Amino acid sequence: MIGAFLLTAAAAPSWAADQEQLMQLLDRKSCTACRLQDADLVHADLRDADLQQARLQRANLSRAQLDGADLRQADLSFSSLMGASLRGADLRGAKLEGTDLRDADLSGAQLDADSLAKSHWRGATGVTAEASSYAAMHNAGVEAALQGRYPEAEDLFNKALLKQPDAALTWLARGISRAEQSKRDLAAMDFNYAATLFEQQGQKETAEQLRKGAADLAKDPNKSGNGFGSGLLQGAIGVFQQLAPLAIKMFAPAVGF
């Protein structure tokens, strides 16, 4: 009992300081280097707030308004920013490992290169190619395509290709997304370029299949959309087995995985 009392007494000043800093943030929108771990800030209006170096690990900032906020060097590890608005926020130097940024608005936000590589940003807007990894961009495109969101998938594959221009699988995936939108000429170009890359990797059979499909697509407009792109993959099973887990889920229904 005495030990428990001593532990509680020792922790009390820290808890009081955290509560005081939380009130300071909400009142003044300025709390540099604040201790705000595990804070509940759901729907908080923190537009233009100064949160430099704030310790926000595991904090709940879901749906918070953080437009223009200064979050430089802040620790947001494993915090929730799901659905938050971070337009124009400064996140340079921020720790974002395990951070939930799903459905957040990051339009115009300042982010370090690859800073989102270990965060979760499915459905977020304003995510740049520089801020995330090739694999994250590609897999986000796969997920969008699986849900039939082909324009979004195409955009994500575009960003993935900025990170890794020689990724044959991503050229193929973007071509499929374009084919499903009836962008026949662009899809054929992607398939042909993917074929070249696969051929360079020694996948000659896959390259031939893709070139034939591209030619068929160009001359027969009725073959675009409605699963045509996925149909090209019947001869590419080996490729996807080698490159799993990237994109294999996208094509599983077509190739019988």
PDB file of C-alpha atoms in Angstrom:
ATOM      1  CA  MET A   1       0.000   0.000   0.000  1.00  0.00           C
ATOM      2  CA  ILE A   2       2.817   2.394   0.901  1.00  0.00           C
ATOM      3  CA  GLY A   3       4.553   1.579  -2.380  1.00  0.00           C
ATOM      4  CA  ALA A   4       1.351   2.235  -4.294  1.00  0.00           C
ATOM      5  CA  PHE A   5       0.882   5.555  -2.505  1.00  0.00           C
ATOM      6  CA  LEU A   6       4.448   6.612  -3.308  1.00  0.00           C
ATOM      7  CA  LEU A   7       3.996   5.686  -6.975  1.00  0.00           C
ATOM      8  CA  THR A   8       0.764   7.659  -7.217  1.00  0.00           C
ATOM      9  CA  ALA A   9       2.276  10.665  -5.491  1.00  0.00           C
ATOM     10  CA  ALA A  10       5.275  10.611  -7.796  1.00  0.00           C
ATOM     11  CA  ALA A  11       3.097  10.413 -10.907  1.00  0.00           C
ATOM     12  CA  ALA A  12       0.710  13.157  -9.816  1.00  0.00           C
ATOM     13  CA  PRO A  13       2.878  16.177 -10.747  1.00  0.00           C
ATOM     14  CA  SER A  14       3.443  14.791 -14.260  1.00  0.00           C
ATOM     15  CA  TRP A  15      -0.297  14.158 -14.755  1.00  0.00           C
ATOM     16  CA  ALA A  16      -1.137  17.687 -13.520  1.00  0.00           C
ATOM     17  CA  ALA A  17       1.439  19.196 -15.869  1.00  0.00           C
ATOM     18  CA  ASP A  18      -0.038  17.294 -18.817  1.00  0.00           C
ATOM     19  CA  GLN A  19      -3.543  18.517 -18.014  1.00  0.00           C
ATOM     20  CA  GLU A  20      -2.305  22.065 -17.647  1.00  0.00           C
ATOM     21  CA  GLN A  21      -0.543  21.880 -20.999  1.00  0.00           C
ATOM     22  CA  LEU A  22      -3.617  20.415 -22.636  1.00  0.00           C
ATOM     23  CA  MET A  23      -5.710  23.324 -21.396  1.00  0.00           C
ATOM     24  CA  GLN A  24      -3.021  25.732 -22.576  1.00  0.00           C
ATOM     25  CA  LEU A  25      -3.137  24.230 -26.056  1.00  0.00           C
ATOM     26  CA  LEU A  26      -6.923  24.423 -26.312  1.00  0.00           C
ATOM     27  CA  ASP A  27      -6.996  27.968 -24.917  1.00  0.00           C
ATOM     28  CA  ARG A  28      -4.028  29.552 -26.685  1.00  0.00           C
ATOM     29  CA  LYS A  29      -3.371  27.109 -29.561  1.00  0.00           C
ATOM     30  CA  SER A  30       0.283  27.219 -28.627  1.00  0.00           C
ATOM     31  CA  CYS A  31       2.129  24.603 -26.642  1.00  0.00           C
ATOM     32  CA  THR A  32       5.673  23.978 -27.832  1.00  0.00           C
ATOM     33  CA  ALA A  33       7.194  20.693 -26.609  1.00  0.00           C
ATOM     34  CA  CYS A  34       4.016  19.868 -24.677  1.00  0.00           C
ATOM     35  CA  ARG A  35       3.546  16.456 -23.099  1.00  0.00           C
ATOM     36  CA  LEU A  36       0.294  15.311 -24.705  1.00  0.00           C
ATOM     37  CA  GLN A  37       0.706  11.559 -24.918  1.00  0.00           C
ATOM     38  CA  ASP A  38      -2.665   9.747 -25.076  1.00  0.00           C
ATOM     39  CA  ALA A  39      -4.561  13.065 -25.128  1.00  0.00           C
ATOM     40  CA  ASP A  40      -8.154  13.040 -26.393  1.00  0.00           C
ATOM     41  CA  LEU A  41      -8.364  15.784 -29.028  1.00  0.00           C
ATOM     42  CA  VAL A  42     -11.116  14.400 -31.249  1.00  0.00           C
ATOM     43  CA  HIS A  43     -12.635  17.172 -33.405  1.00  0.00           C
ATOM     44  CA  ALA A  44     -10.357  19.746 -31.719  1.00  0.00           C
ATOM     45  CA  ASP A  45      -9.985  23.076 -33.524  1.00  0.00           C
ATOM     46  CA  LEU A  46      -6.214  23.472 -33.696  1.00  0.00           C
ATOM     47  CA  ARG A  47      -5.903  25.481 -36.885  1.00  0.00           C
ATOM     48  CA  ASP A  48      -2.568  27.335 -37.025  1.00  0.00           C
ATOM     49  CA  ALA A  49      -1.625  25.876 -33.626  1.00  0.00           C
ATOM     50  CA  ASP A  50       2.019  25.851 -32.557  1.00  0.00           C
ATOM     51  CA  LEU A  51       2.824  22.253 -31.650  1.00  0.00           C
ATOM     52  CA  GLN A  52       6.516  22.163 -32.412  1.00  0.00           C
ATOM     53  CA  GLN A  53       8.246  19.219 -30.732  1.00  0.00           C
ATOM     54  CA  ALA A  54       5.002  18.231 -28.993  1.00  0.00           C
ATOM     55  CA  ARG A  55       4.890  14.680 -27.665  1.00  0.00           C
ATOM     56  CA  LEU A  56       1.637  13.351 -29.073  1.00  0.00           C
ATOM     57  CA  GLN A  57       2.266   9.621 -29.057  1.00  0.00           C
ATOM     58  CA  ARG A  58      -0.989   7.624 -29.147  1.00  0.00           C
ATOM     59  CA  ALA A  59      -3.054  10.839 -28.984  1.00  0.00           C
ATOM     60  CA  ASN A  60      -6.501  10.758 -30.563  1.00  0.00           C
ATOM     61  CA  LEU A  61      -6.698  13.619 -33.073  1.00  0.00           C
ATOM     62  CA  SER A  62      -9.360  12.022 -35.259  1.00  0.00           C
ATOM     63  CA  ARG A  63     -11.308  14.607 -37.294  1.00  0.00           C
ATOM     64  CA  ALA A  64      -9.269  17.416 -35.729  1.00  0.00           C
ATOM     65  CA  GLN A  65      -8.792  20.675 -37.616  1.00  0.00           C
ATOM     66  CA  LEU A  66      -5.041  21.163 -37.974  1.00  0.00           C
ATOM     67  CA  ASP A  67      -4.869  23.318 -41.088  1.00  0.00           C
ATOM     68  CA  GLY A  68      -1.699  25.388 -41.030  1.00  0.00           C
ATOM     69  CA  ALA A  69      -0.547  23.854 -37.737  1.00  0.00           C
ATOM     70  CA  ASP A  70       3.168  23.825 -36.931  1.00  0.00           C
ATOM     71  CA  LEU A  71       3.992  20.208 -36.093  1.00  0.00           C
ATOM     72  CA  ARG A  72       7.704  20.312 -36.823  1.00  0.00           C
ATOM     73  CA  GLN A  73       9.634  17.685 -34.869  1.00  0.00           C
ATOM     74  CA  ALA A  74       6.412  16.555 -33.151  1.00  0.00           C
ATOM     75  CA  ASP A  75       6.178  12.913 -32.128  1.00  0.00           C
ATOM     76  CA  LEU A  76       2.925  11.562 -33.576  1.00  0.00           C
ATOM     77  CA  SER A  77       3.901   7.906 -33.373  1.00  0.00           C
ATOM     78  CA  PHE A  78       0.852   5.613 -33.219  1.00  0.00           C
ATOM     79  CA  SER A  79      -1.490   8.579 -32.874  1.00  0.00           C
ATOM     80  CA  SER A  80      -4.803   8.755 -34.722  1.00  0.00           C
ATOM     81  CA  LEU A  81      -5.290  11.522 -37.268  1.00  0.00           C
ATOM     82  CA  MET A  82      -8.001   9.645 -39.120  1.00  0.00           C
ATOM     83  CA  GLY A  83     -10.136  12.077 -41.080  1.00  0.00           C
ATOM     84  CA  ALA A  84      -8.162  15.053 -39.752  1.00  0.00           C
ATOM     85  CA  SER A  85      -7.620  18.159 -41.862  1.00  0.00           C
ATOM     86  CA  LEU A  86      -3.916  18.967 -42.168  1.00  0.00           C
ATOM     87  CA  ARG A  87      -4.018  21.296 -45.149  1.00  0.00           C
ATOM     88  CA  GLY A  88      -0.854  23.341 -45.260  1.00  0.00           C
ATOM     89  CA  ALA A  89       0.404  21.882 -41.979  1.00  0.00           C
ATOM     90  CA  ASP A  90       4.156  21.749 -41.400  1.00  0.00           C
ATOM     91  CA  LEU A  91       5.134  18.178 -40.555  1.00  0.00           C
ATOM     92  CA  ARG A  92       8.831  18.406 -41.322  1.00  0.00           C
ATOM     93  CA  GLY A  93      10.815  16.294 -38.917  1.00  0.00           C
ATOM     94  CA  ALA A  94       7.663  14.816 -37.365  1.00  0.00           C
ATOM     95  CA  LYS A  95       7.691  11.160 -36.314  1.00  0.00           C
ATOM     96  CA  LEU A  96       4.864   9.366 -38.085  1.00  0.00           C
ATOM     97  CA  GLU A  97       5.578   5.712 -37.403  1.00  0.00           C
ATOM     98  CA  GLY A  98       2.311   3.807 -37.089  1.00  0.00           C
ATOM     99  CA  THR A  99       0.325   7.034 -37.372  1.00  0.00           C
ATOM    100  CA  ASP A 100      -3.249   6.590 -38.621  1.00  0.00           C
ATOM    101  CA  LEU A 101      -3.800   9.129 -41.408  1.00  0.00           C
ATOM    102  CA  ARG A 102      -6.613   7.319 -43.175  1.00  0.00           C
ATOM    103  CA  ASP A 103      -9.019   9.688 -44.926  1.00  0.00           C
ATOM    104  CA  ALA A 104      -6.986  12.695 -43.753  1.00  0.00           C
ATOM    105  CA  ASP A 105      -6.528  15.778 -45.937  1.00  0.00           C
ATOM    106  CA  LEU A 106      -2.814  16.461 -46.440  1.00  0.00           C
ATOM    107  CA  SER A 107      -3.203  18.914 -49.298  1.00  0.00           C
ATOM    108  CA  GLY A 108      -0.286  21.311 -49.272  1.00  0.00           C
ATOM    109  CA  ALA A 109       1.216  19.792 -46.126  1.00  0.00           C
ATOM    110  CA  GLN A 110       5.004  19.956 -45.806  1.00  0.00           C
ATOM    111  CA  LEU A 111       6.426  16.471 -45.331  1.00  0.00           C
ATOM    112  CA  ASP A 112       9.889  14.970 -45.363  1.00  0.00           C
ATOM    113  CA  ALA A 113      10.835  12.452 -48.033  1.00  0.00           C
ATOM    114  CA  ASP A 114       9.488   8.978 -47.199  1.00  0.00           C
ATOM    115  CA  SER A 115       7.963  10.292 -43.961  1.00  0.00           C
ATOM    116  CA  LEU A 116       4.706   8.404 -44.581  1.00  0.00           C
ATOM    117  CA  ALA A 117       6.380   5.110 -45.411  1.00  0.00           C
ATOM    118  CA  LYS A 118       5.525   3.612 -42.000  1.00  0.00           C
ATOM    119  CA  SER A 119       2.140   5.271 -41.502  1.00  0.00           C
ATOM    120  CA  HIS A 120      -1.370   4.283 -42.601  1.00  0.00           C
ATOM    121  CA  TRP A 121      -2.877   6.709 -45.113  1.00  0.00           C
ATOM    122  CA  ARG A 122      -5.508   4.750 -47.068  1.00  0.00           C
ATOM    123  CA  GLY A 123      -8.041   7.187 -48.502  1.00  0.00           C
ATOM    124  CA  ALA A 124      -5.969  10.244 -47.586  1.00  0.00           C
ATOM    125  CA  THR A 125      -5.833  13.117 -50.062  1.00  0.00           C
ATOM    126  CA  GLY A 126      -2.802  15.214 -50.927  1.00  0.00           C
ATOM    127  CA  VAL A 127      -0.265  12.413 -50.402  1.00  0.00           C
ATOM    128  CA  THR A 128       2.769  13.053 -52.607  1.00  0.00           C
ATOM    129  CA  ALA A 129       5.044  10.465 -54.156  1.00  0.00           C
ATOM    130  CA  GLU A 130       8.007  11.892 -52.262  1.00  0.00           C
ATOM    131  CA  ALA A 131       6.353  11.416 -48.864  1.00  0.00           C
ATOM    132  CA  SER A 132       5.772   7.681 -49.144  1.00  0.00           C
ATOM    133  CA  SER A 133       7.471   4.557 -50.440  1.00  0.00           C
ATOM    134  CA  TYR A 134       7.065   2.858 -53.792  1.00  0.00           C
ATOM    135  CA  ALA A 135       5.513  -0.226 -52.191  1.00  0.00           C
ATOM    136  CA  ALA A 136       3.007   1.825 -50.190  1.00  0.00           C
ATOM    137  CA  MET A 137       1.927   3.763 -53.272  1.00  0.00           C
ATOM    138  CA  HIS A 138       1.650   0.631 -55.395  1.00  0.00           C
ATOM    139  CA  ASN A 139      -0.286  -1.316 -52.789  1.00  0.00           C
ATOM    140  CA  ALA A 140      -2.636   1.614 -52.202  1.00  0.00           C
ATOM    141  CA  GLY A 141      -3.293   1.561 -55.950  1.00  0.00           C
ATOM    142  CA  VAL A 142      -3.992  -2.155 -55.776  1.00  0.00           C
ATOM    143  CA  GLU A 143      -6.492  -1.631 -52.984  1.00  0.00           C
ATOM    144  CA  ALA A 144      -8.244   1.158 -54.895  1.00  0.00           C
ATOM    145  CA  ALA A 145      -8.445  -1.036 -57.996  1.00  0.00           C
ATOM    146  CA  LEU A 146      -9.846  -3.938 -55.999  1.00  0.00           C
ATOM    147  CA  GLN A 147     -12.667  -1.641 -54.939  1.00  0.00           C
ATOM    148  CA  GLY A 148     -13.277  -0.470 -58.497  1.00  0.00           C
ATOM    149  CA  ARG A 149     -11.864   3.022 -57.908  1.00  0.00           C
ATOM    150  CA  TYR A 150      -9.865   2.995 -61.125  1.00  0.00           C
ATOM    151  CA  PRO A 151      -9.174   6.745 -61.497  1.00  0.00           C
ATOM    152  CA  GLU A 152      -7.747   6.799 -57.957  1.00  0.00           C
ATOM    153  CA  ALA A 153      -5.780   3.629 -58.650  1.00  0.00           C
ATOM    154  CA  GLU A 154      -4.312   5.172 -61.790  1.00  0.00           C
ATOM    155  CA  ASP A 155      -3.193   8.240 -59.849  1.00  0.00           C
ATOM    156  CA  LEU A 156      -1.543   6.101 -57.175  1.00  0.00           C
ATOM    157  CA  PHE A 157       0.251   4.001 -59.767  1.00  0.00           C
ATOM    158  CA  ASN A 158       1.450   7.245 -61.360  1.00  0.00           C
ATOM    159  CA  LYS A 159       2.994   8.222 -58.023  1.00  0.00           C
ATOM    160  CA  ALA A 160       4.495   4.767 -57.529  1.00  0.00           C
ATOM    161  CA  LEU A 161       6.180   5.046 -60.928  1.00  0.00           C
ATOM    162  CA  LEU A 162       7.719   8.361 -59.929  1.00  0.00           C
ATOM    163  CA  LYS A 163       9.447   6.453 -57.133  1.00  0.00           C
ATOM    164  CA  GLN A 164      10.396   3.425 -59.222  1.00  0.00           C
ATOM    165  CA  PRO A 165      10.122   4.074 -62.983  1.00  0.00           C
ATOM    166  CA  ASP A 166      11.304   0.598 -63.985  1.00  0.00           C
ATOM    167  CA  ALA A 167       8.645  -1.322 -62.009  1.00  0.00           C
ATOM    168  CA  ALA A 168       7.152  -3.550 -64.693  1.00  0.00           C
ATOM    169  CA  LEU A 169       4.318  -4.693 -62.457  1.00  0.00           C
ATOM    170  CA  THR A 170       3.201  -1.129 -61.807  1.00  0.00           C
ATOM    171  CA  TRP A 171       3.200  -0.259 -65.506  1.00  0.00           C
ATOM    172  CA  LEU A 172       1.026  -3.310 -66.045  1.00  0.00           C
ATOM    173  CA  ALA A 173      -1.250  -2.411 -63.131  1.00  0.00           C
ATOM    174  CA  ARG A 174      -1.682   1.141 -64.394  1.00  0.00           C
ATOM    175  CA  GLY A 175      -2.472  -0.203 -67.846  1.00  0.00           C
ATOM    176  CA  ILE A 176      -5.195  -2.379 -66.366  1.00  0.00           C
ATOM    177  CA  SER A 177      -6.650   0.582 -64.472  1.00  0.00           C
ATOM    178  CA  ARG A 178      -6.669   2.585 -67.691  1.00  0.00           C
ATOM    179  CA  ALA A 179      -8.202  -0.258 -69.674  1.00  0.00           C
ATOM    180  CA  GLU A 180     -11.009  -0.457 -67.129  1.00  0.00           C
ATOM    181  CA  GLN A 181     -11.671   3.254 -67.774  1.00  0.00           C
ATOM    182  CA  SER A 182     -11.738   2.672 -71.562  1.00  0.00           C
ATOM    183  CA  LYS A 183      -8.483   4.612 -72.026  1.00  0.00           C
ATOM    184  CA  ARG A 184      -7.506   2.172 -74.747  1.00  0.00           C
ATOM    185  CA  ASP A 185      -4.528   3.960 -76.290  1.00  0.00           C
ATOM    186  CA  LEU A 186      -2.920   4.794 -72.947  1.00  0.00           C
ATOM    187  CA  ALA A 187      -3.531   1.282 -71.650  1.00  0.00           C
ATOM    188  CA  ALA A 188      -1.914  -0.225 -74.767  1.00  0.00           C
ATOM    189  CA  MET A 189       1.141   2.001 -74.275  1.00  0.00           C
ATOM    190  CA  ASP A 190       1.468   0.845 -70.671  1.00  0.00           C
ATOM    191  CA  PHE A 191       1.147  -2.819 -71.636  1.00  0.00           C
ATOM    192  CA  ASN A 192       3.787  -2.452 -74.339  1.00  0.00           C
ATOM    193  CA  TYR A 193       6.209  -0.729 -71.987  1.00  0.00           C
ATOM    194  CA  ALA A 194       5.550  -3.318 -69.297  1.00  0.00           C
ATOM    195  CA  ALA A 195       6.268  -5.983 -71.913  1.00  0.00           C
ATOM    196  CA  THR A 196       9.652  -4.390 -72.632  1.00  0.00           C
ATOM    197  CA  LEU A 197      10.527  -4.371 -68.942  1.00  0.00           C
ATOM    198  CA  PHE A 198       9.395  -7.957 -68.413  1.00  0.00           C
ATOM    199  CA  GLU A 199      11.420  -9.011 -71.455  1.00  0.00           C
ATOM    200  CA  GLN A 200      14.510  -7.385 -69.954  1.00  0.00           C
ATOM    201  CA  GLN A 201      13.903  -9.502 -66.867  1.00  0.00           C
ATOM    202  CA  GLY A 202      13.814 -12.677 -68.948  1.00  0.00           C
ATOM    203  CA  GLN A 203      10.014 -13.007 -68.847  1.00  0.00           C
ATOM    204  CA  LYS A 204       9.613 -13.415 -72.612  1.00  0.00           C
ATOM    205  CA  GLU A 205       6.339 -15.321 -72.505  1.00  0.00           C
ATOM    206  CA  THR A 206       4.728 -12.637 -70.350  1.00  0.00           C
ATOM    207  CA  ALA A 207       6.068  -9.927 -72.664  1.00  0.00           C
ATOM    208  CA  GLU A 208       4.559 -11.641 -75.712  1.00  0.00           C
ATOM    209  CA  GLN A 209       1.224 -12.020 -73.958  1.00  0.00           C
ATOM    210  CA  LEU A 210       1.148  -8.333 -73.067  1.00  0.00           C
ATOM    211  CA  ARG A 211       2.104  -7.187 -76.561  1.00  0.00           C
ATOM    212  CA  LYS A 212      -0.621  -9.343 -78.065  1.00  0.00           C
ATOM    213  CA  GLY A 213      -3.120  -7.954 -75.588  1.00  0.00           C
ATOM    214  CA  ALA A 214      -2.046  -4.385 -76.347  1.00  0.00           C
ATOM    215  CA  ALA A 215      -2.484  -4.994 -80.064  1.00  0.00           C
ATOM    216  CA  ASP A 216      -5.921  -6.519 -79.543  1.00  0.00           C
ATOM    217  CA  LEU A 217      -6.917  -3.625 -77.345  1.00  0.00           C
ATOM    218  CA  ALA A 218      -5.857  -1.058 -79.915  1.00  0.00           C
ATOM    219  CA  LYS A 219      -7.809  -2.642 -82.749  1.00  0.00           C
ATOM    220  CA  ASP A 220     -10.894  -3.825 -80.843  1.00  0.00           C
ATOM    221  CA  PRO A 221     -12.518  -1.108 -78.704  1.00  0.00           C
ATOM    222  CA  ASN A 222     -15.112  -3.560 -77.423  1.00  0.00           C
ATOM    223  CA  LYS A 223     -12.439  -5.344 -75.408  1.00  0.00           C
ATOM    224  CA  SER A 224     -11.716  -2.395 -73.141  1.00  0.00           C
ATOM    225  CA  GLY A 225     -13.201  -2.275 -69.667  1.00  0.00           C
ATOM    226  CA  ASN A 226     -15.273  -5.001 -68.043  1.00  0.00           C
ATOM    227  CA  GLY A 227     -12.281  -7.007 -66.924  1.00  0.00           C
ATOM    228  CA  PHE A 228     -10.354  -6.947 -70.195  1.00  0.00           C
ATOM    229  CA  GLY A 229      -7.156  -5.816 -68.490  1.00  0.00           C
ATOM    230  CA  SER A 230      -7.350  -8.604 -65.934  1.00  0.00           C
ATOM    231  CA  GLY A 231      -7.889 -11.091 -68.734  1.00  0.00           C
ATOM    232  CA  LEU A 232      -4.411 -10.323 -70.029  1.00  0.00           C
ATOM    233  CA  LEU A 233      -2.929 -11.879 -66.958  1.00  0.00           C
ATOM    234  CA  GLN A 234      -3.749 -15.491 -67.762  1.00  0.00           C
ATOM    235  CA  GLY A 235      -0.195 -15.984 -69.006  1.00  0.00           C
ATOM    236  CA  ALA A 236       1.495 -14.091 -66.171  1.00  0.00           C
ATOM    237  CA  ILE A 237       0.881 -16.257 -63.118  1.00  0.00           C
ATOM    238  CA  GLY A 238       4.562 -16.937 -62.568  1.00  0.00           C
ATOM    239  CA  VAL A 239       5.382 -13.242 -62.533  1.00  0.00           C
ATOM    240  CA  PHE A 240       2.948 -12.478 -59.755  1.00  0.00           C
ATOM    241  CA  GLN A 241       4.107 -15.406 -57.699  1.00  0.00           C
ATOM    242  CA  GLN A 242       7.641 -14.037 -57.852  1.00  0.00           C
ATOM    243  CA  LEU A 243       6.607 -10.484 -57.027  1.00  0.00           C
ATOM    244  CA  ALA A 244       4.180 -11.227 -54.175  1.00  0.00           C
ATOM    245  CA  PRO A 245       2.950  -9.608 -52.026  1.00  0.00           C
ATOM    246  CA  LEU A 246       2.954  -6.583 -54.339  1.00  0.00           C
ATOM    247  CA  ALA A 247      -0.252  -6.504 -56.373  1.00  0.00           C
ATOM    248  CA  ILE A 248      -0.992 -10.218 -56.344  1.00  0.00           C
ATOM    249  CA  LYS A 249      -4.293  -9.607 -54.558  1.00  0.00           C
ATOM    250  CA  MET A 250      -5.446  -7.351 -57.352  1.00  0.00           C
ATOM    251  CA  PHE A 251      -5.329 -10.121 -59.904  1.00  0.00           C
ATOM    252  CA  ALA A 252      -6.227 -13.133 -57.796  1.00  0.00           C
ATOM    253  CA  PRO A 253      -9.823 -13.474 -59.136  1.00  0.00           C
ATOM    254  CA  ALA A 254      -8.563 -13.495 -62.726  1.00  0.00           C
ATOM    255  CA  VAL A 255      -5.783 -16.054 -62.345  1.00  0.00           C
ATOM    256  CA  GLY A 256      -7.347 -18.380 -59.809  1.00  0.00           C
ATOM    257  CA  PHE A 257      -5.186 -17.823 -56.742  1.00  0.00           C
TER     258      PHE A 257
END
